[in-house]
């Protein structure tokens, strides 16, 4: 009997604060009433966000392979590699 009473007492201590918050916590998809000041503040924040987006300058497209290939219209890297001279052999076996 003592075990059952202790379990009920423990449950009451744990569940009590949760039930006390039920009036203040909005439920899922519950509409929250907004005051006119809240609506004006939300509109002001939205305008500030749009101004901040418009203030960001347009950036050039980034070419991550820019170091690997020329970007000045000279052709592809294979075409540029064909124009270079082959390396001379340095080992005795290659002579």
Short mmCIF file of the C-alpha atoms (twelve columns), coordinates in Angstrom:
data_MODEL
# 
_entry.id   MODEL 
# 
loop_
_atom_site.group_PDB 
_atom_site.id 
_atom_site.type_symbol 
_atom_site.label_atom_id 
_atom_site.label_alt_id 
_atom_site.label_comp_id 
_atom_site.label_asym_id 
_atom_site.label_seq_id 
_atom_site.Cartn_x 
_atom_site.Cartn_y 
_atom_site.Cartn_z 
_atom_site.pdbx_PDB_model_num 
ATOM 1  C CA . UNK A 1  0.000  0.000  0.000   1 
ATOM 2  C CA . UNK A 2  2.864  2.338  0.764   1 
ATOM 3  C CA . UNK A 3  4.332  1.721  -2.694  1 
ATOM 4  C CA . UNK A 4  1.058  2.660  -4.389  1 
ATOM 5  C CA . UNK A 5  0.745  5.814  -2.282  1 
ATOM 6  C CA . UNK A 6  4.343  6.785  -3.058  1 
ATOM 7  C CA . UNK A 7  3.765  6.231  -6.784  1 
ATOM 8  C CA . UNK A 8  0.625  8.392  -6.746  1 
ATOM 9  C CA . UNK A 9  2.404  11.116 -4.793  1 
ATOM 10 C CA . UNK A 10 5.348  11.071 -7.218  1 
ATOM 11 C CA . UNK A 11 2.978  11.240 -10.186 1 
ATOM 12 C CA . UNK A 12 1.192  14.221 -8.642  1 
ATOM 13 C CA . UNK A 13 4.499  16.047 -8.138  1 
ATOM 14 C CA . UNK A 14 5.544  15.405 -11.737 1 
ATOM 15 C CA . UNK A 15 2.178  16.103 -13.404 1 
ATOM 16 C CA . UNK A 16 1.247  19.140 -11.307 1 
ATOM 17 C CA . UNK A 17 3.530  21.681 -13.035 1 
ATOM 18 C CA . UNK A 18 2.539  20.347 -16.456 1 
ATOM 19 C CA . UNK A 19 -1.156 20.898 -15.772 1 
ATOM 20 C CA . UNK A 20 -0.438 24.325 -14.316 1 
ATOM 21 C CA . UNK A 21 1.054  25.440 -17.660 1 
ATOM 22 C CA . UNK A 22 -1.869 24.196 -19.768 1 
ATOM 23 C CA . UNK A 23 -3.575 27.615 -19.781 1 
ATOM 24 C CA . UNK A 24 -0.503 29.477 -21.059 1 
ATOM 25 C CA . UNK A 25 0.889  27.127 -23.695 1 
ATOM 26 C CA . UNK A 26 -0.763 27.472 -27.129 1 
ATOM 27 C CA . UNK A 27 -1.885 24.221 -28.699 1 
ATOM 28 C CA . UNK A 28 -0.855 23.102 -32.178 1 
ATOM 29 C CA . UNK A 29 -2.338 25.303 -34.914 1 
ATOM 30 C CA . UNK A 30 -4.103 27.454 -32.364 1 
ATOM 31 C CA . UNK A 31 -4.705 31.033 -33.446 1 
ATOM 32 C CA . UNK A 32 -3.083 33.590 -31.195 1 
ATOM 33 C CA . UNK A 33 -4.761 36.965 -30.965 1 
ATOM 34 C CA . UNK A 34 -2.461 39.766 -32.042 1 
ATOM 35 C CA . UNK A 35 -2.816 43.301 -30.853 1 
ATOM 36 C CA . UNK A 36 -2.605 46.160 -33.357 1 
ATOM 37 C CA . UNK A 37 0.825  46.974 -31.960 1 
ATOM 38 C CA . UNK A 38 1.985  43.398 -32.649 1 
ATOM 39 C CA . UNK A 39 0.668  43.559 -36.227 1 
ATOM 40 C CA . UNK A 40 2.382  46.910 -36.825 1 
ATOM 41 C CA . UNK A 41 5.621  45.540 -35.415 1 
ATOM 42 C CA . UNK A 42 5.385  42.468 -37.663 1 
ATOM 43 C CA . UNK A 43 4.829  44.658 -40.743 1 
ATOM 44 C CA . UNK A 44 7.779  46.852 -39.750 1 
ATOM 45 C CA . UNK A 45 9.981  43.786 -39.402 1 
ATOM 46 C CA . UNK A 46 8.856  42.486 -42.808 1 
ATOM 47 C CA . UNK A 47 9.694  45.837 -44.461 1 
ATOM 48 C CA . UNK A 48 13.103 45.902 -42.773 1 
ATOM 49 C CA . UNK A 49 13.767 42.361 -43.987 1 
ATOM 50 C CA . UNK A 50 12.869 43.276 -47.575 1 
ATOM 51 C CA . UNK A 51 15.094 46.401 -47.414 1 
ATOM 52 C CA . UNK A 52 17.969 44.259 -46.150 1 
ATOM 53 C CA . UNK A 53 17.482 41.792 -49.021 1 
ATOM 54 C CA . UNK A 54 17.438 44.611 -51.571 1 
ATOM 55 C CA . UNK A 55 20.623 46.089 -50.086 1 
ATOM 56 C CA . UNK A 56 22.650 42.968 -50.890 1 
ATOM 57 C CA . UNK A 57 24.528 43.566 -54.163 1 
ATOM 58 C CA . UNK A 58 24.243 41.126 -57.031 1 
ATOM 59 C CA . UNK A 59 27.277 38.884 -57.168 1 
ATOM 60 C CA . UNK A 60 29.001 37.450 -60.201 1 
ATOM 61 C CA . UNK A 61 28.516 33.736 -60.753 1 
ATOM 62 C CA . UNK A 62 31.254 31.739 -59.066 1 
ATOM 63 C CA . UNK A 63 33.330 29.312 -61.108 1 
ATOM 64 C CA . UNK A 64 34.785 26.709 -58.719 1 
ATOM 65 C CA . UNK A 65 36.940 25.256 -61.531 1 
ATOM 66 C CA . UNK A 66 38.337 28.642 -62.536 1 
ATOM 67 C CA . UNK A 67 41.877 27.653 -61.539 1 
ATOM 68 C CA . UNK A 68 41.677 24.406 -63.520 1 
ATOM 69 C CA . UNK A 69 40.595 25.896 -66.835 1 
ATOM 70 C CA . UNK A 70 41.140 29.247 -68.444 1 
ATOM 71 C CA . UNK A 71 38.159 31.541 -68.486 1 
ATOM 72 C CA . UNK A 72 39.457 33.993 -71.102 1 
ATOM 73 C CA . UNK A 73 38.137 32.192 -74.197 1 
ATOM 74 C CA . UNK A 74 41.377 30.444 -75.189 1 
ATOM 75 C CA . UNK A 75 39.705 27.057 -75.355 1 
ATOM 76 C CA . UNK A 76 39.511 23.983 -73.215 1 
ATOM 77 C CA . UNK A 77 42.333 22.718 -70.980 1 
ATOM 78 C CA . UNK A 78 42.966 19.841 -73.416 1 
ATOM 79 C CA . UNK A 79 43.554 22.290 -76.242 1 
ATOM 80 C CA . UNK A 80 45.952 24.255 -74.052 1 
ATOM 81 C CA . UNK A 81 47.756 21.074 -72.971 1 
ATOM 82 C CA . UNK A 82 48.356 20.124 -76.620 1 
ATOM 83 C CA . UNK A 83 50.130 23.450 -77.200 1 
ATOM 84 C CA . UNK A 84 52.690 22.862 -74.440 1 
ATOM 85 C CA . UNK A 85 55.975 21.084 -75.054 1 
ATOM 86 C CA . UNK A 86 56.425 17.576 -73.666 1 
ATOM 87 C CA . UNK A 87 58.867 17.301 -70.766 1 
ATOM 88 C CA . UNK A 88 62.321 15.932 -71.479 1 
ATOM 89 C CA . UNK A 89 63.135 12.579 -69.858 1 
ATOM 90 C CA . UNK A 90 65.558 12.886 -66.971 1 
ATOM 91 C CA . UNK A 91 66.267 9.254  -66.156 1 
ATOM 92 C CA . UNK A 92 69.043 7.213  -67.796 1 
ATOM 93 C CA . UNK A 93 66.611 4.491  -68.868 1 
ATOM 94 C CA . UNK A 94 64.523 6.916  -70.858 1 
ATOM 95 C CA . UNK A 95 67.551 8.202  -72.866 1 
# 
